[in-house]
XYZ file of C-alpha atoms in Angstrom:
283
model
C -0.028 -0.179 0.245
C 0.666 3.046 -0.559
C -0.175 5.655 2.042
C -1.677 9.308 1.966
C -3.276 10.339 5.673
C -3.358 13.541 7.348
C -6.073 15.999 9.091
C -9.244 17.175 7.248
C -9.224 19.765 4.386
C -5.961 18.613 3.246
C -7.164 17.878 0.013
C -6.144 14.306 -0.139
C -8.914 12.481 -1.885
C -8.705 14.693 -4.958
C -4.520 14.258 -5.107
C -4.989 10.416 -3.992
C -7.194 10.213 -6.715
C -5.368 11.972 -9.282
C -2.415 10.250 -8.410
C -4.066 6.944 -8.187
C -5.372 7.163 -12.306
C -1.850 9.228 -13.772
C 0.170 6.181 -12.503
C -2.347 3.041 -12.875
C -2.759 1.663 -9.733
C -5.636 0.662 -7.287
C -7.386 3.397 -5.520
C -8.714 2.495 -1.694
C -10.318 6.235 0.217
C -11.407 4.610 2.901
C -14.189 6.522 3.437
C -15.645 4.669 0.240
C -15.746 1.659 2.624
C -17.324 3.228 6.415
C -20.963 1.711 6.078
C -19.178 -1.310 5.033
C -17.275 -1.867 8.023
C -19.599 -0.640 10.632
C -21.505 -3.517 9.703
C -18.535 -5.416 10.582
C -17.930 -4.075 13.853
C -18.828 -3.361 17.301
C -21.256 -0.734 18.063
C -19.379 2.995 18.633
C -20.930 6.058 20.635
C -22.377 8.411 18.736
C -20.355 10.331 17.313
C -21.785 14.105 18.800
C -21.754 12.324 21.946
C -17.517 11.336 21.597
C -17.362 15.633 20.659
C -19.106 16.653 23.812
C -16.451 15.191 25.991
C -13.921 17.696 24.683
C -11.527 17.741 21.719
C -8.376 15.263 23.393
C -11.404 12.683 24.301
C -13.412 13.074 20.665
C -9.618 12.902 18.918
C -8.537 9.515 20.990
C -12.321 7.954 20.037
C -11.488 8.570 16.397
C -7.770 6.663 16.531
C -9.291 4.063 18.024
C -12.151 3.417 15.825
C -9.492 4.158 13.107
C -7.360 1.382 15.056
C -10.145 -0.770 14.709
C -10.654 -0.223 11.179
C -7.069 -0.805 10.158
C -7.850 -4.684 10.069
C -10.435 -4.389 7.302
C -9.011 -2.205 5.298
C -5.587 -4.594 4.978
C -8.487 -6.920 4.680
C -10.286 -5.301 1.999
C -7.703 -4.379 -0.261
C -6.518 -8.101 -0.131
C -9.822 -9.147 -1.382
C -9.391 -6.777 -5.088
C -6.708 -9.436 -6.220
C -3.701 -6.859 -7.110
C -0.463 -9.437 -6.758
C 2.242 -7.286 -6.344
C 0.198 -4.224 -7.111
C -0.279 -1.359 -4.417
C -3.229 0.199 -3.685
C -2.998 4.442 -2.980
C -4.783 4.164 0.303
C -6.107 7.805 1.693
C -7.817 9.164 5.057
C -7.720 10.538 7.865
C -8.062 7.492 9.911
C -4.067 6.405 8.571
C -2.608 7.835 11.805
C 1.477 7.160 11.275
C 1.046 5.463 14.314
C -0.532 2.753 12.350
C 2.381 2.764 9.940
C 4.714 0.402 11.914
C 4.674 -2.044 8.912
C 4.596 0.137 6.467
C 8.710 0.358 4.549
C 9.396 4.253 4.305
C 8.920 5.512 1.349
C 5.302 3.836 1.806
C 3.374 6.946 3.252
C 2.694 10.580 3.989
C 1.047 13.355 5.516
C -0.974 16.098 4.489
C -1.579 19.067 7.197
C -3.924 21.599 6.179
C -3.678 24.786 7.784
C -6.743 25.798 10.305
C -8.584 27.864 7.762
C -8.293 25.467 5.504
C -10.097 22.405 7.600
C -12.782 25.062 8.924
C -13.612 25.872 4.876
C -13.565 22.324 4.493
C -15.899 21.137 7.523
C -18.843 24.306 6.383
C -18.288 23.096 2.562
C -19.693 19.557 3.497
C -22.058 20.620 5.433
C -23.657 23.529 2.864
C -23.383 19.924 0.951
C -25.593 17.921 3.411
C -27.655 21.176 4.249
C -28.756 21.566 0.310
C -29.726 18.307 0.162
C -31.775 17.025 2.706
C -35.715 16.696 3.270
C -36.889 20.009 4.600
C -38.294 17.787 7.358
C -34.628 15.971 8.458
C -33.439 19.915 8.140
C -36.097 21.225 10.596
C -36.072 18.450 12.589
C -32.394 19.903 13.114
C -31.714 22.845 14.008
C -28.395 25.250 14.715
C -26.723 21.995 15.523
C -24.791 22.325 12.098
C -22.737 24.937 13.288
C -21.927 23.885 16.917
C -21.070 20.141 15.729
C -18.760 22.234 13.202
C -16.959 24.409 16.150
C -16.327 20.279 18.331
C -15.251 18.425 14.852
C -12.846 21.831 14.164
C -10.734 21.839 17.814
C -11.367 17.668 17.552
C -9.747 18.060 14.357
C -6.661 20.439 15.520
C -5.827 17.964 17.841
C -5.576 15.093 15.438
C -2.935 16.945 13.030
C -1.122 17.887 16.011
C -1.045 14.131 16.875
C 0.222 13.606 13.015
C 2.650 16.281 13.541
C 4.308 14.744 16.092
C 3.892 11.272 15.583
C 5.727 11.456 12.524
C 8.560 13.549 13.471
C 9.441 10.918 16.034
C 9.047 7.859 13.250
C 10.532 10.072 10.451
C 7.722 10.080 7.799
C 7.493 12.811 5.505
C 4.270 15.013 5.984
C 3.312 18.184 4.492
C 1.527 21.227 5.122
C -1.101 22.703 2.906
C -1.656 26.354 3.772
C -4.722 28.360 3.761
C -4.682 29.168 -0.439
C -2.840 25.834 -1.947
C -0.738 25.525 -5.154
C -2.240 22.229 -5.424
C 0.226 21.474 -8.412
C 3.704 22.567 -6.044
C 1.605 20.271 -2.920
C 0.461 16.904 -5.757
C 4.204 17.407 -6.703
C 5.010 16.786 -2.851
C 3.894 14.056 -3.141
C 5.249 12.085 -5.751
C 8.604 12.928 -4.710
C 7.848 12.079 -0.782
C 6.570 8.578 -2.885
C 8.669 8.269 -5.407
C 10.749 5.767 -3.991
C 7.809 3.609 -3.627
C 6.616 4.527 -7.636
C 9.732 3.717 -9.161
C 9.588 -0.101 -8.412
C 5.867 -0.364 -8.116
C 4.413 -3.015 -10.385
C 1.440 -1.036 -12.274
C -2.373 -2.230 -13.437
C -2.420 -3.341 -16.842
C -4.036 -1.053 -19.450
C -6.934 -2.660 -20.673
C -8.877 -5.382 -18.895
C -7.350 -5.317 -15.483
C -7.279 -1.963 -15.156
C -11.099 -0.966 -15.504
C -11.915 -3.468 -13.315
C -10.272 -1.390 -10.645
C -12.090 1.326 -11.712
C -15.663 -0.091 -12.047
C -14.663 -1.389 -8.092
C -13.821 1.841 -7.280
C -17.191 3.300 -9.318
C -19.157 0.162 -7.267
C -18.166 0.959 -4.244
C -18.939 4.691 -4.014
C -22.160 3.517 -5.784
C -22.740 1.788 -2.952
C -21.628 4.395 0.101
C -23.680 6.557 -1.252
C -27.117 5.187 -1.200
C -25.652 4.178 2.690
C -25.042 7.977 3.267
C -28.140 9.435 1.908
C -30.332 6.437 4.131
C -28.520 7.029 7.343
C -28.148 10.508 6.799
C -31.553 11.508 5.683
C -30.844 13.201 1.994
C -33.918 13.611 -0.241
C -31.332 13.653 -3.061
C -27.326 12.880 -3.376
C -24.786 15.485 -4.670
C -23.124 15.234 -7.734
C -19.728 13.000 -7.382
C -16.713 11.988 -8.903
C -17.207 8.443 -10.799
C -13.989 7.059 -12.694
C -13.287 6.613 -16.793
C -13.492 2.700 -17.001
C -11.639 2.695 -20.708
C -8.453 0.665 -18.992
C -6.489 2.907 -21.399
C -3.009 3.754 -19.337
C -2.773 7.242 -17.798
C -6.483 7.736 -17.910
C -7.908 10.742 -15.504
C -11.214 11.225 -17.039
C -13.920 12.038 -14.915
C -17.336 12.087 -15.066
C -20.004 13.680 -12.413
C -23.003 11.985 -11.238
C -24.861 10.678 -8.725
C -25.346 6.896 -7.758
C -28.624 6.614 -10.144
C -27.482 7.988 -13.582
C -23.880 5.610 -12.760
C -26.016 2.673 -12.837
C -28.403 4.059 -15.636
C -25.453 5.098 -17.792
C -23.710 1.614 -17.185
C -26.111 -0.552 -17.261
C -24.882 -1.735 -20.999
C -21.422 -0.732 -21.080
C -18.367 0.569 -18.768
C -18.215 4.526 -18.247
C -16.305 5.460 -20.647
C -15.869 9.303 -19.467
C -14.255 11.165 -22.711
C -14.546 11.420 -26.659
C -17.759 12.255 -28.356
C -20.012 9.962 -26.994
C -19.242 10.675 -23.244
C -21.946 13.217 -22.401
C -22.245 14.011 -19.231
C -20.480 16.740 -17.076
C -16.937 15.916 -17.100
C -14.010 17.145 -15.548
C -10.471 16.209 -15.529
């Protein structure tokens, strides 16, 4: 595995996705398996209960949950049948303290400016509020900003722990400023992972690469629908699905919902570039 960890708002998901697609590597966002993991783990305390005990206790609970999930993440990666091809695994749960068996040069941690974390939290809340049913929103007056404030406090504790633990273990970190130069951050990630990227075998273009992109898209469909049910959302926002053409280095992304993705791929794989692509395409 190649780990990309760090605190909320650092751009991990976008940067890991771009790296995996440019390098013909499988992508394993930990959050895309969240609800699958919940079903396979002992019941956890509600998030608001953890936050109510203060930022240090909330950070302790988050880290404990991450330790519990690590075995499931490993099992998920093994189940993909990748052989010696490493997966790019990203998520805030990948704490440096869990990286004991990870060879040096196979992990990097992103540390965002606190303002970036605040903006990311507010944007996520805005998206959720936009897609909630009127009934759902009416039953949660005033709770959003209070939770954001507590999450930001917890995030600050987690970021400080990442910096401390990475320094103790000699693991690389990258500071992400409030107004980042994303190309520079991406280049720093590639530099930190350089030895592993140079040595790692890649997915074979064609059916093998296409199959892994379809698996990743299927996980996004499943996660989206479970999130909609758990959060009581009336609709889902568009989010990115990988092109399934199987072409080497393909970074094309199609924006849609689980329903629109499944309708689009009912008879053929998702190809998001070229004159017949249709839909909303990015990158």
